[in-house]
């Protein structure tokens, strides 16, 4: 069976922690989209780790971790991450890199950087990891698959063709030096040796595992709001962040996905640009940002301060629905313990109309949040694992969010560590 762990919001919901936790009872963990442009923070017995490309199952020696065909594979970053694990005392994980994954090339990073600079004040807030140019090339059929790195003739031919196209942009649009196909070839020959031991037919491996009754976790990156189809386009990422994309990005037949865990924080946070209706500012935001996550709300990849706000039930209900969630996991409940009262955004007012359904991006700039105010619990609940030990206000808050989302909350998290989690009996059934 397949369980997907995906984000209901803008990313950074705490999927890494939850995947790491579920991995205890899984056989295979797969990354199926995105690249090294976002991170998962995991705190376990080995310490604190930020993973960007590796699946969050790498801490268990029995798990096979897969980089699916849908991932943007930055080979040098992958290898650096493997080294970071070894340096941290973790044993070398079992890893398969799909031979159909595409390779994120050095020129993708350059293009991303040059384009963000060219756009200056109108930039997308990209992490400059090359993700948008990478996926553009994949769809334009000028990408390079991992297996093609191992065929000298194919690789040379691909690079010649790509350099012709890219150099028109490099020289005439960005006024930079042109790419040299020979230098690129030499670099990629070095890179292919770094991943040679891991490359394999990942989809075949997964199909066999499923037939044998193994448990497979799909680990999403970012969340619904960053999905290029259903998110806040164009301030989105460039690969689909929905659980359904696991079928494509990992080659999983749809009928195998039984469980979809949508992860959401007890408040909102977002990295990058785009409208964020329940965003808060000033001292109120600084306080929440400082207390959020495990070390404040700062990006795991970029260190950028994350934008923060109150829980947005409009965006999250939509986020959960689009993911097809069968259950919700609410993280970071402990963070809110300092507040006298807690606001939850339960509607948007758009040009005089009250809206409960998340609208298209164009309308978001006119949306004003409508808040319901709930009592705070004014106590430190970090690390509590027994629901009965929680203050009643905290339980009321969880019940309220569950009602708003319409999907059972089966788990909530009271701290960043692996076992700081509460299994809850939902008050509603899945509709
Ligand atoms: P991901 O990309 O969805 O895996 O999320 P990130 O790891 O980027 O961001 C989530 C942040 O919240 C990290 O700093 C986690 O360590 C932290 N975190 C996860 N769950 C909890 C929790 O229940 N409480 C607190 N305080 N922090 C948490």
PDB file of N, CA, C and O and ligand atoms in Angstrom, residues 7 11-19 38-43 48-49 51 56 219-222 263 265 267 269 291-301 306 330-335 382 412-417 420-421, ligand 1:
ATOM      1  N   UNK A   7       1.946  18.396   1.659  1.00  0.00           N
ATOM      2  CA  UNK A   7       1.678  19.671   2.318  1.00  0.00           C
ATOM      3  C   UNK A   7       0.347  20.257   1.885  1.00  0.00           C
ATOM      4  O   UNK A   7       0.013  20.256   0.703  1.00  0.00           O
ATOM      5  N   UNK A  11       4.140  24.887   1.943  1.00  0.00           N
ATOM      6  CA  UNK A  11       5.382  24.158   2.236  1.00  0.00           C
ATOM      7  C   UNK A  11       5.795  24.397   3.685  1.00  0.00           C
ATOM      8  O   UNK A  11       5.152  25.179   4.406  1.00  0.00           O
ATOM      9  N   UNK A  12       6.840  23.700   4.111  1.00  0.00           N
ATOM     10  CA  UNK A  12       7.368  23.825   5.479  1.00  0.00           C
ATOM     11  C   UNK A  12       6.336  23.481   6.541  1.00  0.00           C
ATOM     12  O   UNK A  12       6.365  24.025   7.645  1.00  0.00           O
ATOM     13  N   UNK A  13       5.433  22.588   6.244  1.00  0.00           N
ATOM     14  CA  UNK A  13       4.387  22.233   7.209  1.00  0.00           C
ATOM     15  C   UNK A  13       4.897  21.249   8.255  1.00  0.00           C
ATOM     16  O   UNK A  13       4.221  21.010   9.262  1.00  0.00           O
ATOM     17  N   UNK A  14       6.061  20.651   7.975  1.00  0.00           N
ATOM     18  CA  UNK A  14       6.591  19.649   8.899  1.00  0.00           C
ATOM     19  C   UNK A  14       6.481  18.234   8.328  1.00  0.00           C
ATOM     20  O   UNK A  14       6.473  17.253   9.073  1.00  0.00           O
ATOM     21  N   UNK A  15       6.447  18.146   6.987  1.00  0.00           N
ATOM     22  CA  UNK A  15       6.300  16.832   6.337  1.00  0.00           C
ATOM     23  C   UNK A  15       7.481  15.917   6.644  1.00  0.00           C
ATOM     24  O   UNK A  15       7.310  14.710   6.774  1.00  0.00           O
ATOM     25  N   UNK A  16       8.686  16.524   6.749  1.00  0.00           N
ATOM     26  CA  UNK A  16       9.881  15.721   6.999  1.00  0.00           C
ATOM     27  C   UNK A  16       9.763  14.952   8.298  1.00  0.00           C
ATOM     28  O   UNK A  16       9.974  13.744   8.351  1.00  0.00           O
ATOM     29  N   UNK A  17       9.368  15.659   9.348  1.00  0.00           N
ATOM     30  CA  UNK A  17       9.209  15.011  10.647  1.00  0.00           C
ATOM     31  C   UNK A  17       8.190  13.869  10.555  1.00  0.00           C
ATOM     32  O   UNK A  17       8.402  12.784  11.088  1.00  0.00           O
ATOM     33  N   UNK A  18       7.081  14.136   9.876  1.00  0.00           N
ATOM     34  CA  UNK A  18       6.006  13.141   9.817  1.00  0.00           C
ATOM     35  C   UNK A  18       6.422  11.944   8.943  1.00  0.00           C
ATOM     36  O   UNK A  18       6.143  10.792   9.273  1.00  0.00           O
ATOM     37  N   UNK A  19       7.139  12.223   7.863  1.00  0.00           N
ATOM     38  CA  UNK A  19       7.613  11.115   7.020  1.00  0.00           C
ATOM     39  C   UNK A  19       8.606  10.264   7.805  1.00  0.00           C
ATOM     40  O   UNK A  19       8.539   9.028   7.790  1.00  0.00           O
ATOM     41  N   UNK A  38      13.933  23.215  -1.488  1.00  0.00           N
ATOM     42  CA  UNK A  38      13.243  23.341  -0.201  1.00  0.00           C
ATOM     43  C   UNK A  38      13.837  22.277   0.711  1.00  0.00           C
ATOM     44  O   UNK A  38      14.524  21.373   0.249  1.00  0.00           O
ATOM     45  N   UNK A  39      13.560  22.406   1.985  1.00  0.00           N
ATOM     46  CA  UNK A  39      14.197  21.444   2.883  1.00  0.00           C
ATOM     47  C   UNK A  39      13.231  20.858   3.885  1.00  0.00           C
ATOM     48  O   UNK A  39      12.176  21.424   4.168  1.00  0.00           O
ATOM     49  N   UNK A  40      13.583  19.686   4.366  1.00  0.00           N
ATOM     50  CA  UNK A  40      12.827  19.067   5.453  1.00  0.00           C
ATOM     51  C   UNK A  40      13.746  19.032   6.662  1.00  0.00           C
ATOM     52  O   UNK A  40      14.872  18.556   6.568  1.00  0.00           O
ATOM     53  N   UNK A  41      13.261  19.512   7.792  1.00  0.00           N
ATOM     54  CA  UNK A  41      14.089  19.468   8.998  1.00  0.00           C
ATOM     55  C   UNK A  41      13.679  18.255   9.818  1.00  0.00           C
ATOM     56  O   UNK A  41      12.498  18.074  10.104  1.00  0.00           O
ATOM     57  N   UNK A  42      14.653  17.460  10.161  1.00  0.00           N
ATOM     58  CA  UNK A  42      14.360  16.250  10.938  1.00  0.00           C
ATOM     59  C   UNK A  42      15.239  16.224  12.180  1.00  0.00           C
ATOM     60  O   UNK A  42      16.451  16.433  12.090  1.00  0.00           O
ATOM     61  N   UNK A  43      14.588  16.005  13.313  1.00  0.00           N
ATOM     62  CA  UNK A  43      15.349  15.929  14.563  1.00  0.00           C
ATOM     63  C   UNK A  43      15.081  14.551  15.155  1.00  0.00           C
ATOM     64  O   UNK A  43      13.933  14.220  15.464  1.00  0.00           O
ATOM     65  N   UNK A  48      20.107  16.942  14.415  1.00  0.00           N
ATOM     66  CA  UNK A  48      19.203  17.769  13.596  1.00  0.00           C
ATOM     67  C   UNK A  48      19.749  17.789  12.169  1.00  0.00           C
ATOM     68  O   UNK A  48      20.917  18.117  11.955  1.00  0.00           O
ATOM     69  N   UNK A  49      18.913  17.442  11.209  1.00  0.00           N
ATOM     70  CA  UNK A  49      19.353  17.382   9.820  1.00  0.00           C
ATOM     71  C   UNK A  49      18.388  18.155   8.927  1.00  0.00           C
ATOM     72  O   UNK A  49      17.173  18.107   9.136  1.00  0.00           O
ATOM     73  N   UNK A  51      17.263  17.988   5.162  1.00  0.00           N
ATOM     74  CA  UNK A  51      17.361  17.222   3.914  1.00  0.00           C
ATOM     75  C   UNK A  51      16.733  18.035   2.790  1.00  0.00           C
ATOM     76  O   UNK A  51      15.698  18.671   2.985  1.00  0.00           O
ATOM     77  N   UNK A  56      13.076  11.304   3.371  1.00  0.00           N
ATOM     78  CA  UNK A  56      13.232  11.320   4.833  1.00  0.00           C
ATOM     79  C   UNK A  56      13.297   9.931   5.463  1.00  0.00           C
ATOM     80  O   UNK A  56      13.255   9.814   6.683  1.00  0.00           O
ATOM     81  N   UNK A 219       6.755  11.097  -0.387  1.00  0.00           N
ATOM     82  CA  UNK A 219       7.042  12.299   0.395  1.00  0.00           C
ATOM     83  C   UNK A 219       6.981  13.537  -0.495  1.00  0.00           C
ATOM     84  O   UNK A 219       7.798  13.699  -1.400  1.00  0.00           O
ATOM     85  N   UNK A 220       6.007  14.378  -0.233  1.00  0.00           N
ATOM     86  CA  UNK A 220       5.839  15.574  -1.058  1.00  0.00           C
ATOM     87  C   UNK A 220       6.782  16.682  -0.635  1.00  0.00           C
ATOM     88  O   UNK A 220       7.260  16.725   0.502  1.00  0.00           O
ATOM     89  N   UNK A 221       7.029  17.576  -1.569  1.00  0.00           N
ATOM     90  CA  UNK A 221       7.802  18.785  -1.262  1.00  0.00           C
ATOM     91  C   UNK A 221       6.874  19.981  -1.455  1.00  0.00           C
ATOM     92  O   UNK A 221       5.972  19.933  -2.302  1.00  0.00           O
ATOM     93  N   UNK A 222       7.052  21.020  -0.659  1.00  0.00           N
ATOM     94  CA  UNK A 222       6.174  22.197  -0.696  1.00  0.00           C
ATOM     95  C   UNK A 222       4.718  21.773  -0.427  1.00  0.00           C
ATOM     96  O   UNK A 222       4.510  20.803   0.288  1.00  0.00           O
ATOM     97  N   UNK A 263      -0.355  17.490   5.676  1.00  0.00           N
ATOM     98  CA  UNK A 263       0.261  18.100   6.865  1.00  0.00           C
ATOM     99  C   UNK A 263       0.022  19.604   6.803  1.00  0.00           C
ATOM    100  O   UNK A 263       0.133  20.231   5.745  1.00  0.00           O
ATOM    101  N   UNK A 265       0.385  23.320   9.426  1.00  0.00           N
ATOM    102  CA  UNK A 265       0.816  23.871  10.713  1.00  0.00           C
ATOM    103  C   UNK A 265      -0.370  24.490  11.441  1.00  0.00           C
ATOM    104  O   UNK A 265      -1.334  24.914  10.805  1.00  0.00           O
ATOM    105  N   UNK A 267      -0.493  27.295  12.570  1.00  0.00           N
ATOM    106  CA  UNK A 267      -0.556  28.696  12.100  1.00  0.00           C
ATOM    107  C   UNK A 267      -0.061  28.629  10.663  1.00  0.00           C
ATOM    108  O   UNK A 267       0.193  27.536  10.152  1.00  0.00           O
ATOM    109  N   UNK A 269       2.693  29.671   7.508  1.00  0.00           N
ATOM    110  CA  UNK A 269       3.997  30.247   7.163  1.00  0.00           C
ATOM    111  C   UNK A 269       4.244  30.019   5.681  1.00  0.00           C
ATOM    112  O   UNK A 269       3.759  29.050   5.098  1.00  0.00           O
ATOM    113  N   UNK A 291       9.218  32.139  17.609  1.00  0.00           N
ATOM    114  CA  UNK A 291       8.810  30.952  18.369  1.00  0.00           C
ATOM    115  C   UNK A 291       8.499  29.754  17.477  1.00  0.00           C
ATOM    116  O   UNK A 291       8.370  28.629  17.965  1.00  0.00           O
ATOM    117  N   UNK A 292       8.323  29.986  16.170  1.00  0.00           N
ATOM    118  CA  UNK A 292       7.848  28.934  15.266  1.00  0.00           C
ATOM    119  C   UNK A 292       8.884  27.861  14.991  1.00  0.00           C
ATOM    120  O   UNK A 292      10.071  28.046  15.257  1.00  0.00           O
ATOM    121  N   UNK A 293       8.417  26.737  14.444  1.00  0.00           N
ATOM    122  CA  UNK A 293       9.293  25.635  14.034  1.00  0.00           C
ATOM    123  C   UNK A 293      10.174  25.178  15.176  1.00  0.00           C
ATOM    124  O   UNK A 293       9.818  25.280  16.343  1.00  0.00           O
ATOM    125  N   UNK A 294      11.376  24.678  14.849  1.00  0.00           N
ATOM    126  CA  UNK A 294      12.260  24.237  15.933  1.00  0.00           C
ATOM    127  C   UNK A 294      13.280  25.306  16.288  1.00  0.00           C
ATOM    128  O   UNK A 294      13.830  25.300  17.378  1.00  0.00           O
ATOM    129  N   UNK A 295      13.525  26.243  15.364  1.00  0.00           N
ATOM    130  CA  UNK A 295      14.541  27.272  15.653  1.00  0.00           C
ATOM    131  C   UNK A 295      14.065  28.580  15.067  1.00  0.00           C
ATOM    132  O   UNK A 295      14.841  29.312  14.468  1.00  0.00           O
ATOM    133  N   UNK A 296      12.795  28.838  15.126  1.00  0.00           N
ATOM    134  CA  UNK A 296      12.244  30.024  14.481  1.00  0.00           C
ATOM    135  C   UNK A 296      11.882  29.691  13.049  1.00  0.00           C
ATOM    136  O   UNK A 296      12.357  28.695  12.492  1.00  0.00           O
ATOM    137  N   UNK A 297      11.050  30.517  12.444  1.00  0.00           N
ATOM    138  CA  UNK A 297      10.615  30.258  11.071  1.00  0.00           C
ATOM    139  C   UNK A 297      11.594  30.872  10.079  1.00  0.00           C
ATOM    140  O   UNK A 297      11.411  31.985   9.595  1.00  0.00           O
ATOM    141  N   UNK A 298      12.642  30.118   9.786  1.00  0.00           N
ATOM    142  CA  UNK A 298      13.625  30.537   8.789  1.00  0.00           C
ATOM    143  C   UNK A 298      13.840  29.368   7.842  1.00  0.00           C
ATOM    144  O   UNK A 298      13.905  28.217   8.270  1.00  0.00           O
ATOM    145  N   UNK A 299      13.897  29.664   6.526  1.00  0.00           N
ATOM    146  CA  UNK A 299      13.951  28.602   5.518  1.00  0.00           C
ATOM    147  C   UNK A 299      15.079  27.608   5.751  1.00  0.00           C
ATOM    148  O   UNK A 299      16.204  28.002   6.045  1.00  0.00           O
ATOM    149  N   UNK A 300      14.761  26.296   5.590  1.00  0.00           N
ATOM    150  CA  UNK A 300      15.765  25.243   5.792  1.00  0.00           C
ATOM    151  C   UNK A 300      16.823  25.290   4.688  1.00  0.00           C
ATOM    152  O   UNK A 300      17.957  24.859   4.878  1.00  0.00           O
ATOM    153  N   UNK A 301      16.465  25.816   3.510  1.00  0.00           N
ATOM    154  CA  UNK A 301      17.426  25.861   2.401  1.00  0.00           C
ATOM    155  C   UNK A 301      18.125  27.206   2.331  1.00  0.00           C
ATOM    156  O   UNK A 301      19.324  27.288   2.130  1.00  0.00           O
ATOM    157  N   UNK A 306      10.746  33.292   7.171  1.00  0.00           N
ATOM    158  CA  UNK A 306       9.466  32.916   6.554  1.00  0.00           C
ATOM    159  C   UNK A 306       8.406  33.942   6.921  1.00  0.00           C
ATOM    160  O   UNK A 306       8.398  34.464   8.034  1.00  0.00           O
ATOM    161  N   UNK A 330      -1.738  17.919  12.118  1.00  0.00           N
ATOM    162  CA  UNK A 330      -1.555  19.321  12.497  1.00  0.00           C
ATOM    163  C   UNK A 330      -0.247  19.433  13.288  1.00  0.00           C
ATOM    164  O   UNK A 330      -0.118  18.801  14.341  1.00  0.00           O
ATOM    165  N   UNK A 331       0.688  20.213  12.784  1.00  0.00           N
ATOM    166  CA  UNK A 331       1.984  20.316  13.478  1.00  0.00           C
ATOM    167  C   UNK A 331       2.116  21.655  14.209  1.00  0.00           C
ATOM    168  O   UNK A 331       1.324  22.573  13.996  1.00  0.00           O
ATOM    169  N   UNK A 332       3.125  21.745  15.029  1.00  0.00           N
ATOM    170  CA  UNK A 332       3.532  23.000  15.696  1.00  0.00           C
ATOM    171  C   UNK A 332       2.462  23.585  16.602  1.00  0.00           C
ATOM    172  O   UNK A 332       2.426  24.800  16.818  1.00  0.00           O
ATOM    173  N   UNK A 333       1.609  22.740  17.176  1.00  0.00           N
ATOM    174  CA  UNK A 333       0.584  23.254  18.085  1.00  0.00           C
ATOM    175  C   UNK A 333       1.242  23.932  19.291  1.00  0.00           C
ATOM    176  O   UNK A 333       0.748  24.937  19.799  1.00  0.00           O
ATOM    177  N   UNK A 334       2.379  23.382  19.718  1.00  0.00           N
ATOM    178  CA  UNK A 334       3.080  23.921  20.893  1.00  0.00           C
ATOM    179  C   UNK A 334       3.470  25.395  20.727  1.00  0.00           C
ATOM    180  O   UNK A 334       3.549  26.135  21.704  1.00  0.00           O
ATOM    181  N   UNK A 335       3.699  25.797  19.476  1.00  0.00           N
ATOM    182  CA  UNK A 335       4.206  27.151  19.219  1.00  0.00           C
ATOM    183  C   UNK A 335       3.227  28.223  19.702  1.00  0.00           C
ATOM    184  O   UNK A 335       3.621  29.310  20.106  1.00  0.00           O
ATOM    185  N   UNK A 382       4.886  21.745  24.897  1.00  0.00           N
ATOM    186  CA  UNK A 382       5.909  21.080  24.080  1.00  0.00           C
ATOM    187  C   UNK A 382       6.256  19.699  24.627  1.00  0.00           C
ATOM    188  O   UNK A 382       6.493  19.526  25.814  1.00  0.00           O
ATOM    189  N   UNK A 412      -1.540  15.081  15.873  1.00  0.00           N
ATOM    190  CA  UNK A 412      -1.007  16.421  15.982  1.00  0.00           C
ATOM    191  C   UNK A 412       0.290  16.412  16.748  1.00  0.00           C
ATOM    192  O   UNK A 412       0.561  15.546  17.566  1.00  0.00           O
ATOM    193  N   UNK A 413       1.094  17.408  16.414  1.00  0.00           N
ATOM    194  CA  UNK A 413       2.472  17.364  16.837  1.00  0.00           C
ATOM    195  C   UNK A 413       2.733  18.493  17.831  1.00  0.00           C
ATOM    196  O   UNK A 413       2.268  19.609  17.654  1.00  0.00           O
ATOM    197  N   UNK A 414       3.458  18.151  18.898  1.00  0.00           N
ATOM    198  CA  UNK A 414       3.675  19.118  19.981  1.00  0.00           C
ATOM    199  C   UNK A 414       5.151  19.478  20.145  1.00  0.00           C
ATOM    200  O   UNK A 414       5.558  19.975  21.187  1.00  0.00           O
ATOM    201  N   UNK A 415       5.934  19.202  19.129  1.00  0.00           N
ATOM    202  CA  UNK A 415       7.352  19.541  19.194  1.00  0.00           C
ATOM    203  C   UNK A 415       8.041  18.995  17.971  1.00  0.00           C
ATOM    204  O   UNK A 415       7.484  18.148  17.259  1.00  0.00           O
ATOM    205  N   UNK A 416       9.261  19.465  17.680  1.00  0.00           N
ATOM    206  CA  UNK A 416       9.928  19.067  16.440  1.00  0.00           C
ATOM    207  C   UNK A 416      10.530  17.661  16.471  1.00  0.00           C
ATOM    208  O   UNK A 416      10.849  17.109  15.422  1.00  0.00           O
ATOM    209  N   UNK A 417      10.659  17.062  17.643  1.00  0.00           N
ATOM    210  CA  UNK A 417      11.337  15.758  17.706  1.00  0.00           C
ATOM    211  C   UNK A 417      10.422  14.627  17.249  1.00  0.00           C
ATOM    212  O   UNK A 417       9.201  14.734  17.337  1.00  0.00           O
ATOM    213  N   UNK A 420       7.461  13.499  19.452  1.00  0.00           N
ATOM    214  CA  UNK A 420       6.599  14.517  20.056  1.00  0.00           C
ATOM    215  C   UNK A 420       5.314  14.615  19.223  1.00  0.00           C
ATOM    216  O   UNK A 420       5.140  15.524  18.409  1.00  0.00           O
ATOM    217  N   UNK A 421       4.461  13.655  19.426  1.00  0.00           N
ATOM    218  CA  UNK A 421       3.289  13.524  18.558  1.00  0.00           C
ATOM    219  C   UNK A 421       2.134  12.926  19.355  1.00  0.00           C
ATOM    220  O   UNK A 421       2.364  12.155  20.276  1.00  0.00           O
TER     221      UNK A 421
HETATM  222  P1  LIG B   1       8.767  20.352   5.586  1.00  0.00           P
HETATM  223  O1  LIG B   1       9.448  20.968   4.418  1.00  0.00           O
HETATM  224  O2  LIG B   1       7.286  20.266   5.423  1.00  0.00           O
HETATM  225  O3  LIG B   1       9.372  19.052   5.989  1.00  0.00           O
HETATM  226  O4  LIG B   1       8.945  21.361   6.815  1.00  0.00           O
HETATM  227  P2  LIG B   1      10.293  22.024   7.378  1.00  0.00           P
HETATM  228  O5  LIG B   1      11.107  20.982   8.016  1.00  0.00           O
HETATM  229  O6  LIG B   1      10.919  22.888   6.346  1.00  0.00           O
HETATM  230  O7  LIG B   1       9.695  23.039   8.448  1.00  0.00           O
HETATM  231  C1  LIG B   1       9.001  22.621   9.552  1.00  0.00           C
HETATM  232  C2  LIG B   1       9.675  23.192  10.799  1.00  0.00           C
HETATM  233  O8  LIG B   1       8.859  22.935  11.923  1.00  0.00           O
HETATM  234  C3  LIG B   1      11.001  22.556  11.110  1.00  0.00           C
HETATM  235  O9  LIG B   1      11.808  23.502  11.744  1.00  0.00           O
HETATM  236  C4  LIG B   1      10.620  21.431  12.074  1.00  0.00           C
HETATM  237  O10 LIG B   1      11.684  21.033  12.921  1.00  0.00           O
HETATM  238  C5  LIG B   1       9.558  22.097  12.858  1.00  0.00           C
HETATM  239  N1  LIG B   1       8.513  21.266  13.446  1.00  0.00           N
HETATM  240  C6  LIG B   1       7.844  20.210  12.921  1.00  0.00           C
HETATM  241  N2  LIG B   1       6.867  19.816  13.762  1.00  0.00           N
HETATM  242  C7  LIG B   1       6.915  20.647  14.836  1.00  0.00           C
HETATM  243  C8  LIG B   1       6.153  20.775  16.027  1.00  0.00           C
HETATM  244  O11 LIG B   1       5.192  20.066  16.264  1.00  0.00           O
HETATM  245  N3  LIG B   1       6.494  21.783  16.876  1.00  0.00           N
HETATM  246  C9  LIG B   1       7.529  22.636  16.648  1.00  0.00           C
HETATM  247  N4  LIG B   1       7.802  23.584  17.535  1.00  0.00           N
HETATM  248  N5  LIG B   1       8.265  22.544  15.521  1.00  0.00           N
HETATM  249  C10 LIG B   1       7.967  21.572  14.632  1.00  0.00           C
END
